[in-house]
Short mmCIF file of C-alpha atoms and ligand atoms in Angstrom, two decimals:
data_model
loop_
_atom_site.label_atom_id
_atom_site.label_comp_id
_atom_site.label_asym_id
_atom_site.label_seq_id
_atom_site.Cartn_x
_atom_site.Cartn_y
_atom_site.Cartn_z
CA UNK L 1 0.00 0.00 0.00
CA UNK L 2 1.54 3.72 -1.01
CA UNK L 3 1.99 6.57 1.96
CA UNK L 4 -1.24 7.64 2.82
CA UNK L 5 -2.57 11.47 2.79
CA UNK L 6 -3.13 11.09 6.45
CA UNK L 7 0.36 9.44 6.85
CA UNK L 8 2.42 11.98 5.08
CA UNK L 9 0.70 14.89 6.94
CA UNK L 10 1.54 13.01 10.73
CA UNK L 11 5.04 13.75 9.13
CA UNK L 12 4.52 17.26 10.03
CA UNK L 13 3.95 16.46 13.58
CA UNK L 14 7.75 16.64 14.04
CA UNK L 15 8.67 19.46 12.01
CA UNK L 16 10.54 22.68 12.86
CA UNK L 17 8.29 25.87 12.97
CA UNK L 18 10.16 27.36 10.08
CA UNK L 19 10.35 24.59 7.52
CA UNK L 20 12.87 25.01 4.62
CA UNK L 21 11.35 24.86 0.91
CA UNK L 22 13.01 22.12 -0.71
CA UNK L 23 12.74 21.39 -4.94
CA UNK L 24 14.63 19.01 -7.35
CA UNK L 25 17.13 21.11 -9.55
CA UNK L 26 16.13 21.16 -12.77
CA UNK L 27 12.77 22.14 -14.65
CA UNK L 28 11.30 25.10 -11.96
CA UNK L 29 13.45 25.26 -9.09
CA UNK L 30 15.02 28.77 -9.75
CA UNK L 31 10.77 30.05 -9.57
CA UNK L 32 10.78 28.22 -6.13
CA UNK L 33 13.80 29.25 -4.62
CA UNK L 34 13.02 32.88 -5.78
CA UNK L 35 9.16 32.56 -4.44
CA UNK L 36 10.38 31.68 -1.25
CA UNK L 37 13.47 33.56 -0.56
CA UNK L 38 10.81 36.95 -1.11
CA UNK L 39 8.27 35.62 1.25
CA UNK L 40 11.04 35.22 3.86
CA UNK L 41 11.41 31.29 3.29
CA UNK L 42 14.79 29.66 3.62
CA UNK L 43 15.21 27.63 0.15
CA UNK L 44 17.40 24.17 -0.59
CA UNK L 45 17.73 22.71 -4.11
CA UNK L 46 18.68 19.28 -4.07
CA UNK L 47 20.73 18.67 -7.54
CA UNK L 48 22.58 16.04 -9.40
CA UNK L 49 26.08 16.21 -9.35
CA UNK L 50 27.74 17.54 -12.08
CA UNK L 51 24.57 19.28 -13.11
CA UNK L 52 24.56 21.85 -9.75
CA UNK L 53 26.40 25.16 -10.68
CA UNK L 54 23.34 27.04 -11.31
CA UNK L 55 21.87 26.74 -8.14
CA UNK L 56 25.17 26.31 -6.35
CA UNK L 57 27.00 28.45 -7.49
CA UNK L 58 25.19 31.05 -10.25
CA UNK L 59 22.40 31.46 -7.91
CA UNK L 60 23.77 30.56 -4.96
CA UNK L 61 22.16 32.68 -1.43
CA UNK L 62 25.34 35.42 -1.03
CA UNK L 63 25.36 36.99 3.12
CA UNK L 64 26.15 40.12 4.16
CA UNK L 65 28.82 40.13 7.53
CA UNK L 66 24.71 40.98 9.16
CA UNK L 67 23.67 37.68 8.19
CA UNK L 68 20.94 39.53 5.88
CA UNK L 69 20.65 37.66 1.95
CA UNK L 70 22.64 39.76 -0.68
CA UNK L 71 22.18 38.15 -3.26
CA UNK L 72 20.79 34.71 -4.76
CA UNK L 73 18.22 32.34 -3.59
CA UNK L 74 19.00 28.96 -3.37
CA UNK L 75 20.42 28.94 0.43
CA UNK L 76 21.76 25.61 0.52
CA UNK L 77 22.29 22.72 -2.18
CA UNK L 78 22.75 19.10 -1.45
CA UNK L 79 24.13 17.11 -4.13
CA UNK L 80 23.17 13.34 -5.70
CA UNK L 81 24.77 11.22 -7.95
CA UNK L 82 21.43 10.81 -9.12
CA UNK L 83 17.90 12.00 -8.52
CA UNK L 84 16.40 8.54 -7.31
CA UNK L 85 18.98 8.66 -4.31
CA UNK L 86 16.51 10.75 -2.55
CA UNK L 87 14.71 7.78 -2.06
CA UNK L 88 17.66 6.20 0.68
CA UNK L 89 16.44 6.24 3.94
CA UNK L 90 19.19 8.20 5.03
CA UNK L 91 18.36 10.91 2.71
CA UNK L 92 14.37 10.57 3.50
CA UNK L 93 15.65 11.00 7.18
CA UNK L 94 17.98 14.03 6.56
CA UNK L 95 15.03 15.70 4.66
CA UNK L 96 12.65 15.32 7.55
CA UNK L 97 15.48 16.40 9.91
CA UNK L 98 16.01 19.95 8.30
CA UNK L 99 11.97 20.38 7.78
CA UNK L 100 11.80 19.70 3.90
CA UNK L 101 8.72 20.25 2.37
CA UNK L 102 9.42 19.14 -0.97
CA UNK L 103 7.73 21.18 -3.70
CA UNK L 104 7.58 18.83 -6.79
CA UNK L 105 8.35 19.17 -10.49
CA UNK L 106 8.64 17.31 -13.19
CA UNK L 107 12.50 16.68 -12.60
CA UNK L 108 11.11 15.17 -9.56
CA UNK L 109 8.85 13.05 -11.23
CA UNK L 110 10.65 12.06 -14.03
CA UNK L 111 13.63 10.94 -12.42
CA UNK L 112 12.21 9.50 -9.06
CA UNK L 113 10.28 6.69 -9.92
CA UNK L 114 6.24 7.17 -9.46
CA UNK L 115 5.65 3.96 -7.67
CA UNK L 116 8.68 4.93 -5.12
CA UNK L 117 7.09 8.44 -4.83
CA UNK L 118 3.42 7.12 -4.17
CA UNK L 119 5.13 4.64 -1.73
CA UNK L 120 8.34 4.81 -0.22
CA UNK L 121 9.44 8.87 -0.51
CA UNK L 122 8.50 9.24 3.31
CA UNK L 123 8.77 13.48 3.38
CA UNK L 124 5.77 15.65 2.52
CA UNK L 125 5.26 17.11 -0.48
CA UNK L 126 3.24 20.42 -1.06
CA UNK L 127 0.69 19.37 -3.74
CA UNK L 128 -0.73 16.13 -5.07
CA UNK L 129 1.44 13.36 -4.83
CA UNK L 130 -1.30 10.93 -6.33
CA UNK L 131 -1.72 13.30 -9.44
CA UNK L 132 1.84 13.06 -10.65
CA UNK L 133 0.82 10.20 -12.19
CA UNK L 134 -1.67 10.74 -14.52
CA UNK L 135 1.09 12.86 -16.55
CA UNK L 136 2.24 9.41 -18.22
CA UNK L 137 0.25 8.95 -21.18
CA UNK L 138 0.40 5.15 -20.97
CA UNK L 139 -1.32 4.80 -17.38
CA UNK L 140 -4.93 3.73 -17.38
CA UNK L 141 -6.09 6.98 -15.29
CA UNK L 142 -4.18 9.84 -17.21
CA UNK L 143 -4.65 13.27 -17.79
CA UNK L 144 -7.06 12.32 -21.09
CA UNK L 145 -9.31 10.08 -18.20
CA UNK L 146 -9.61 12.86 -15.81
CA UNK L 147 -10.25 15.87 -18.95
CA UNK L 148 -12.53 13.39 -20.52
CA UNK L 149 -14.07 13.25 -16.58
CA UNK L 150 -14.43 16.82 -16.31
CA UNK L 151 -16.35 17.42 -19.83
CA UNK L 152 -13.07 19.44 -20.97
CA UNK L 153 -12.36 19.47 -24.47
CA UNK L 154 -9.36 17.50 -25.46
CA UNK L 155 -7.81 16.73 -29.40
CA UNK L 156 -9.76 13.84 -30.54
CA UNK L 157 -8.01 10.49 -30.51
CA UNK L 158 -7.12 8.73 -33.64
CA UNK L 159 -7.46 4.91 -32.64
CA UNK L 160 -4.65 3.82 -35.06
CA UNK L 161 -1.88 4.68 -38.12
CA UNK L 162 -4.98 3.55 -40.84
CA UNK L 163 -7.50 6.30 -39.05
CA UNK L 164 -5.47 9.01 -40.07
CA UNK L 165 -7.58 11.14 -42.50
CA UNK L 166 -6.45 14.52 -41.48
CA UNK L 167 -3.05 16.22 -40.15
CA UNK L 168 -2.72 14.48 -36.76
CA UNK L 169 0.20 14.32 -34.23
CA UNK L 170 1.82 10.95 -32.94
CA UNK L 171 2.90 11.16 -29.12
CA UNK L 172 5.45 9.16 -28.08
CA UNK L 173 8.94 9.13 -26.21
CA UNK L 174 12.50 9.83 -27.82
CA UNK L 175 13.81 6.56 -28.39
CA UNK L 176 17.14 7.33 -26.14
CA UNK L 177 16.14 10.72 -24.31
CA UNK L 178 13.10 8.95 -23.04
CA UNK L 179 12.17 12.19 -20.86
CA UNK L 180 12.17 14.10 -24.62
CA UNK L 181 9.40 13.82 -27.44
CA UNK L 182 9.70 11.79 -30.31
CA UNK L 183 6.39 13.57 -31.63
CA UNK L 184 5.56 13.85 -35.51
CA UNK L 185 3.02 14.83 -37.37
CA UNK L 186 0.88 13.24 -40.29
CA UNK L 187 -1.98 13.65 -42.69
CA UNK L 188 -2.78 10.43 -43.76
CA UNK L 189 -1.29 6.83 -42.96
CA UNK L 190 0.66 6.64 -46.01
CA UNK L 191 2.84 9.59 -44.53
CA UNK L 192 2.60 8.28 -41.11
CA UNK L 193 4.19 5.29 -42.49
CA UNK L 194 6.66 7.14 -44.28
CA UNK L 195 7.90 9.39 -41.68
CA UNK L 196 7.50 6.74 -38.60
CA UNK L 197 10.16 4.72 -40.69
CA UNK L 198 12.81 7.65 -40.95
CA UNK L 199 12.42 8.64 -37.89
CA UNK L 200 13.36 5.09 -36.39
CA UNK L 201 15.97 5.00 -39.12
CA UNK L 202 17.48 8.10 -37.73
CA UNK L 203 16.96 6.70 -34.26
CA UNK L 204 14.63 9.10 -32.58
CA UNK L 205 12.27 6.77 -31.89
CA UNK L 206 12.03 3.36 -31.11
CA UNK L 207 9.34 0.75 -33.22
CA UNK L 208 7.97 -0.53 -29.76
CA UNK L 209 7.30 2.94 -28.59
CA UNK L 210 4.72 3.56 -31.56
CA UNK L 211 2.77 0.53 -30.62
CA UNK L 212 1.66 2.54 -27.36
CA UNK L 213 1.66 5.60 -29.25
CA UNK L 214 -1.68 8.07 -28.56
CA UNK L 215 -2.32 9.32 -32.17
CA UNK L 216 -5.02 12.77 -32.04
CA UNK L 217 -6.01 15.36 -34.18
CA UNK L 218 -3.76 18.36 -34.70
CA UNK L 219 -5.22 21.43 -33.47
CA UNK L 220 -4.22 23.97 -35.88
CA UNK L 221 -3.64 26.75 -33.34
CA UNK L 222 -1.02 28.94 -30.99
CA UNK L 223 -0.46 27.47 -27.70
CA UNK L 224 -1.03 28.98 -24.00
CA UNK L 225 0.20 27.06 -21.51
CA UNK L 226 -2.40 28.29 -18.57
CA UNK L 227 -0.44 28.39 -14.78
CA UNK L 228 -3.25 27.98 -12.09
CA UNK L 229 -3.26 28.11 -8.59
CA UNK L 230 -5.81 26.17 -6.27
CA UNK L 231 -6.22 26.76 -2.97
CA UNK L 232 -7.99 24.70 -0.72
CA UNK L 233 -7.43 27.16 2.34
CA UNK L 234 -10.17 29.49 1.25
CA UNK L 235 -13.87 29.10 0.77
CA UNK L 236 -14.17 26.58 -2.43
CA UNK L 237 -15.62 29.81 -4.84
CA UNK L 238 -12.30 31.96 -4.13
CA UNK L 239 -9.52 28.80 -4.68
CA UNK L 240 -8.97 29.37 -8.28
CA UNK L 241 -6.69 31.96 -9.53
CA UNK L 242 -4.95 32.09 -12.67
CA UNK L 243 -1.26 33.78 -12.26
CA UNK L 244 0.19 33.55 -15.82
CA UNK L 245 0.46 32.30 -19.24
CA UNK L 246 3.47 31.39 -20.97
CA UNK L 247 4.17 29.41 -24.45
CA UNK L 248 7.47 27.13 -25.28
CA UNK L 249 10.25 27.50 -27.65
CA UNK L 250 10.62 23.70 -29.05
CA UNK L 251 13.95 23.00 -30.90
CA UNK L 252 13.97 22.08 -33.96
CA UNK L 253 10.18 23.09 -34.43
CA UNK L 254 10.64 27.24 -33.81
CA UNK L 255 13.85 27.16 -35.81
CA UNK L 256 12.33 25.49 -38.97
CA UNK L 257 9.12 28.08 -38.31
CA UNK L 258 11.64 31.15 -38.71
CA UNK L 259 12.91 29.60 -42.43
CA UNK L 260 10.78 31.09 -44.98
CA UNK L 261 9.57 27.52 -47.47
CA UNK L 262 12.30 27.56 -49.93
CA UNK L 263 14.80 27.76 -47.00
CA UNK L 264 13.19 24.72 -45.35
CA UNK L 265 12.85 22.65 -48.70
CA UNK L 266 16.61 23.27 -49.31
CA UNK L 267 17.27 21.55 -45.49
CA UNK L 268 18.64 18.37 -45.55
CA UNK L 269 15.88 15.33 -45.49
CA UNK L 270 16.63 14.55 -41.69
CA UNK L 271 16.26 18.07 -41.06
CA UNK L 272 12.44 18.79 -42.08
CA UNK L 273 10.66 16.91 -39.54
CA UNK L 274 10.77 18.91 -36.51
CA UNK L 275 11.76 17.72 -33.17
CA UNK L 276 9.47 18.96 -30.10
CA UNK L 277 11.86 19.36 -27.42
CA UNK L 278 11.93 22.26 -25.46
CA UNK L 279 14.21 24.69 -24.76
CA UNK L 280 12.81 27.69 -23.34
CA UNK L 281 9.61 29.63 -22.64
CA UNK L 282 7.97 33.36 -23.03
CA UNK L 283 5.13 35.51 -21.36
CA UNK L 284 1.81 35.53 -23.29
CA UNK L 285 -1.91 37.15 -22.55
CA UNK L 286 -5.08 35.75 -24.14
CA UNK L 287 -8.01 37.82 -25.48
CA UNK L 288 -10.03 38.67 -22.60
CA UNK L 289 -12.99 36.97 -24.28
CA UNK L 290 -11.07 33.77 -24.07
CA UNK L 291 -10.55 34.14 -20.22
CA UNK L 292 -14.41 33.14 -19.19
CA UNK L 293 -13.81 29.33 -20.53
CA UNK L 294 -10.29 29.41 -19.11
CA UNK L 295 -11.17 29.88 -15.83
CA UNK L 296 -14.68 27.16 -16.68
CA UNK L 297 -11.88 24.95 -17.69
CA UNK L 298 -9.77 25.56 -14.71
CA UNK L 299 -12.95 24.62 -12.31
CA UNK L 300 -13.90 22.42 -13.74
CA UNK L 301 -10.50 20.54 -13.77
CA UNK L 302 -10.15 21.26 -10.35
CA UNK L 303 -13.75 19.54 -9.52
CA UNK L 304 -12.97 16.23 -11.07
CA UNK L 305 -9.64 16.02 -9.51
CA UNK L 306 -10.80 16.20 -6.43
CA UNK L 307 -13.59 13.67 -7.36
CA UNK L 308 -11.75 10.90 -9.14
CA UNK L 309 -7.89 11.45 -6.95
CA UNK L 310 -8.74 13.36 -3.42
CA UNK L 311 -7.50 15.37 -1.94
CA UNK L 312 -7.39 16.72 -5.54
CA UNK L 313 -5.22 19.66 -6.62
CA UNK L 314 -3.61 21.82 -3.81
CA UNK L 315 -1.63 24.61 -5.04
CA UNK L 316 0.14 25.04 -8.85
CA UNK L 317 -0.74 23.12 -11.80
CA UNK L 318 -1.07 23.80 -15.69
CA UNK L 319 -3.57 23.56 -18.47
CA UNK L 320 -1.50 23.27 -21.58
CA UNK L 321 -3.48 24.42 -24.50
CA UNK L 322 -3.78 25.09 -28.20
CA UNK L 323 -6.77 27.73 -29.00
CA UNK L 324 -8.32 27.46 -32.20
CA UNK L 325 -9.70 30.29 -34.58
CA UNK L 326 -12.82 31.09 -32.33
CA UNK L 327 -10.66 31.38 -29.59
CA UNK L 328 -11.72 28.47 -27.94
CA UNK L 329 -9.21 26.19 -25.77
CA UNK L 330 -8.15 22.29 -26.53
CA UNK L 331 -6.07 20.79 -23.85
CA UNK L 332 -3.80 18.68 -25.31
CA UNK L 333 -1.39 17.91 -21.73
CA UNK L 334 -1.65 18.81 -18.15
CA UNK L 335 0.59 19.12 -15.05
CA UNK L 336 -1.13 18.55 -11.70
CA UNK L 337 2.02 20.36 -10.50
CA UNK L 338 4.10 23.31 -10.88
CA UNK L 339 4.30 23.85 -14.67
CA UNK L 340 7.84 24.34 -16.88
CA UNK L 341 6.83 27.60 -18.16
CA UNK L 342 7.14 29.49 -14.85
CA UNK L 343 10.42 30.88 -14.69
CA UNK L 344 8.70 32.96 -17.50
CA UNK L 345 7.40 34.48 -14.44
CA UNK L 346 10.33 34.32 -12.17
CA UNK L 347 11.26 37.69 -9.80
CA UNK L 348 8.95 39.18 -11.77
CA UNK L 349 5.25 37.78 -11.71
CA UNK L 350 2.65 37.39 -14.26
CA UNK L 351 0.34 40.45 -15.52
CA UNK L 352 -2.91 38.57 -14.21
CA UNK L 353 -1.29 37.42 -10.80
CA UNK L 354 -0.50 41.04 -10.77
CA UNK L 355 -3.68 42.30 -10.78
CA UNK L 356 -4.91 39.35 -8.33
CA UNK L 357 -2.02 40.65 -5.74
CA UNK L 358 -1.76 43.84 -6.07
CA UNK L 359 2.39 43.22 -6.79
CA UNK L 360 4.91 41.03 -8.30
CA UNK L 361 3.99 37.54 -8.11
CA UNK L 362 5.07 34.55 -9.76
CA UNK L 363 3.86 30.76 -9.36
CA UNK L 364 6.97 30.21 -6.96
CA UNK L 365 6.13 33.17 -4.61
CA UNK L 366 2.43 31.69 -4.82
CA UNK L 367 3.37 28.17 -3.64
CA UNK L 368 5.14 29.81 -0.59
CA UNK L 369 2.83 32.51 -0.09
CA UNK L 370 0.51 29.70 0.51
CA UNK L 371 2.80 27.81 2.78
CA UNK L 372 3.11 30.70 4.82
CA UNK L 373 -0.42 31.24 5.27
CA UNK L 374 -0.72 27.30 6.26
CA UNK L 375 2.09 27.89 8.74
CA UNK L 376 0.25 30.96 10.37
CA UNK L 377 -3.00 29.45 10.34
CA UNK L 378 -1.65 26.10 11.66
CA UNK L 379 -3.11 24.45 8.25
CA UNK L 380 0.16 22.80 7.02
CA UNK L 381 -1.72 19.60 7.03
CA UNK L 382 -3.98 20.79 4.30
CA UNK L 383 -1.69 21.64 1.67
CA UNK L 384 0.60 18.51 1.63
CA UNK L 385 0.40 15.34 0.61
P1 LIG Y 401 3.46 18.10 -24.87
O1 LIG Y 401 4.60 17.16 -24.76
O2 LIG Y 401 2.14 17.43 -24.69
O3 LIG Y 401 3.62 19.26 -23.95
O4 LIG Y 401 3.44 18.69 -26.34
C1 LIG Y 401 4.59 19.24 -26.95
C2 LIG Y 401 4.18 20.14 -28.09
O5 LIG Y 401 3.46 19.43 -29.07
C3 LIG Y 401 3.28 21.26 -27.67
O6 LIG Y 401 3.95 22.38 -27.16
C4 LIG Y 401 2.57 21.60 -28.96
O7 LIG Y 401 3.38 22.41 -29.77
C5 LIG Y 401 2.47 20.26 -29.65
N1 LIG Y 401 1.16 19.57 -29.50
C6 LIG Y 401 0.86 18.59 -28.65
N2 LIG Y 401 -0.39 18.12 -28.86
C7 LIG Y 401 -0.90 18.85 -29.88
C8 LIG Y 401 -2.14 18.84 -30.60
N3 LIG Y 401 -3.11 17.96 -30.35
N4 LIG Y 401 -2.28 19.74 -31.59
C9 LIG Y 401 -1.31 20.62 -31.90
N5 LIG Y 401 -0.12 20.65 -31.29
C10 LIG Y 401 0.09 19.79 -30.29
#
């Protein structure tokens, strides 16, 4: 049997008063460290080794002879040879010992094993440890279950290569970066067939992996990757908020977008079918029109989390979305966590979590803004998992 809710809050019982904000470093942990280090939270990134100058060193917490932060955010850094040594009891213990609450990412998820999180990682984590889960696109309950749940419109799935009969994506792992995208697109399943065989040729992905592929229709559209907040501290009607939007940068997709055609046909044959892999994110609003169904979405996400996985959502997680030509959303991936876009918003905030707080705020000052409130109101309990 996994950790229960219960279980992982009587964790708490012997906690400091002043907990430290702990994250994996990679993916979001700069918008952690930085949330928490400006609502007066002391901040530790726990990194791979080798992989650790940013947050040891770059952005490394600087003192003044007073003691008082200089500079930086990330107060202390403890290093792994690898992420999934978190899960040593040792570790667990020395966590728990210096008052960890663990915010998680997707470098936490995607290098700690799920079942180990769900049932050995013995140190609370702020948010929805059950949720991670339905991120992997091969699980029974996944993000498609719990839209599909929630009456929230998703692409349409394609049940197979022969369905194809319009321009439709193919979802599956890199073959050897298994944490990248081996996505590609086709029209019909002549081309499917076509490109599926180059791209194993040129070893981005692997023949088994398309067997388990989800095939769905392209929505022909610009993306907005919408960062919520839920709060299950205040009355039900006031929990959502929406703090910001941001969009990706994929590599090689926005590079072959920038080529006018007759640059692109002159690439090399390898070189025309775009890879998905991302490299970097940027700011975006939506059409205030579009923000009534966001926010519908956004409840109604919330809603069936809590029905189908409870406690539900508590705190940060993203609706990733293309909008088509009347505006209206398609959510085509979720993260019942803290999304990748955020640093987007990082030091600075978000235009609409702006206007919500009256100030800068970004998702990571959220997320300890909210554990700060827990603390005073002696509702830790409620916000971890
Ligand atoms: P994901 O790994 O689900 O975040 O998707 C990676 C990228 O694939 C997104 O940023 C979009 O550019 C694209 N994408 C995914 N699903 C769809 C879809 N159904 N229609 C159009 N683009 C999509």
């Amino acid at each position: 049997m996994g950790l229960s809710t219960a279980e992982a809050r009587a964790l708490l019982e012997r906690y400091p008063d002043r907990p430290v904000v702990g994250a994996v470093g990679s993916h979001s942990a700069l918008d952690i460290a930085d949330g928490a280090v400006t609502e007066g939270l002391s901040t530790l990134v726990l990194a791979q080794a080798g992989r650790d100058a940013t947050y040891a060193q770059y952005f490394r917490t600087l003192r003044g002879p007073d003691g008082e932060r200089r500079r930086g955010c990330v107060d202390d850094v403890w290093t792994y040879g690898a992420f999934a040594d978190l899960l040593r009891p040792a570790e667990q213990e020395r966590l728990r010992s210096a008052g960890v609450l663990l915010v998680p990412n997707r470098a936490f998820s995607s290098y700690v094993p799920l079942d180990a999180i769900e049932n050995e990682f013995r140190v609370p984590i702020v948010g929805s440890r059950r949720l991670l889960r339905i991120e992997e696109r091969t699980e029974r309950e996944n993000y498609y279950t719990l839209l599909a749940s929630a009456g929230i419109p998703t692409p349409r799935a394609v049940p197979g290569p022969d369905a194809i009969e319009r321009l439709s994506i193919v979802k599956l792992p890199h073959a050897t970066r298994r944490l990248e995208r081996g996505f590609f697109t086709a029209a019909s399943p002549a081309e499917y067939r076509e490109k599926a065989d180059r791209l194993v040729a040129r070893g981005t992905i692997a023949p088994a992996d398309l067997a388990t592929a989800r095939i769905e229709e392209y929505v022909l559209g610009p993306v907005f990757n919408f960062n919520f907040f839920f709060s299950p501290l205040v009355p039900r009607a006031e929990g959502l908020e929406l703090l910001g939007v941001d969009e990706r940068r994929e590599s090689s997709l926005d590079g072959l977008v920038r080529l006018p055609a007759a640059q692109q046909l002159a690439l090399a044959e390898s070189d025309r079918i775009p890879d998905y892999t991302v490299v970097g994110h940027g700011s975006l609003t939506v059409r205030e029109s579009v923000l009534e169904e966001v926010f519908r979405i956004g409840e109604r996400f919330v809603d069936a989390a809590r029905a189908r996985s409870p406690p539900g959502i508590l705190g940060p997680f993203c609706l990733q979305t293309c909008l088509d030509r009347d505006g209206r959303p398609t959510v085509f991936d979720v993260a019942a966590r803290i999304g990748g876009g955020t640093n987007a918003h990082l030091g600075l905030g978000h235009p609409y979590a702006a206007a919500l707080y009256r100030g800068p705020m970004s998702s990571g000052r959220r997320v300890a803004w909210e554990i700060r409130r827990a603390l005073a109101e002696h509702r830790l309990a409620e916000i971890v998992t």
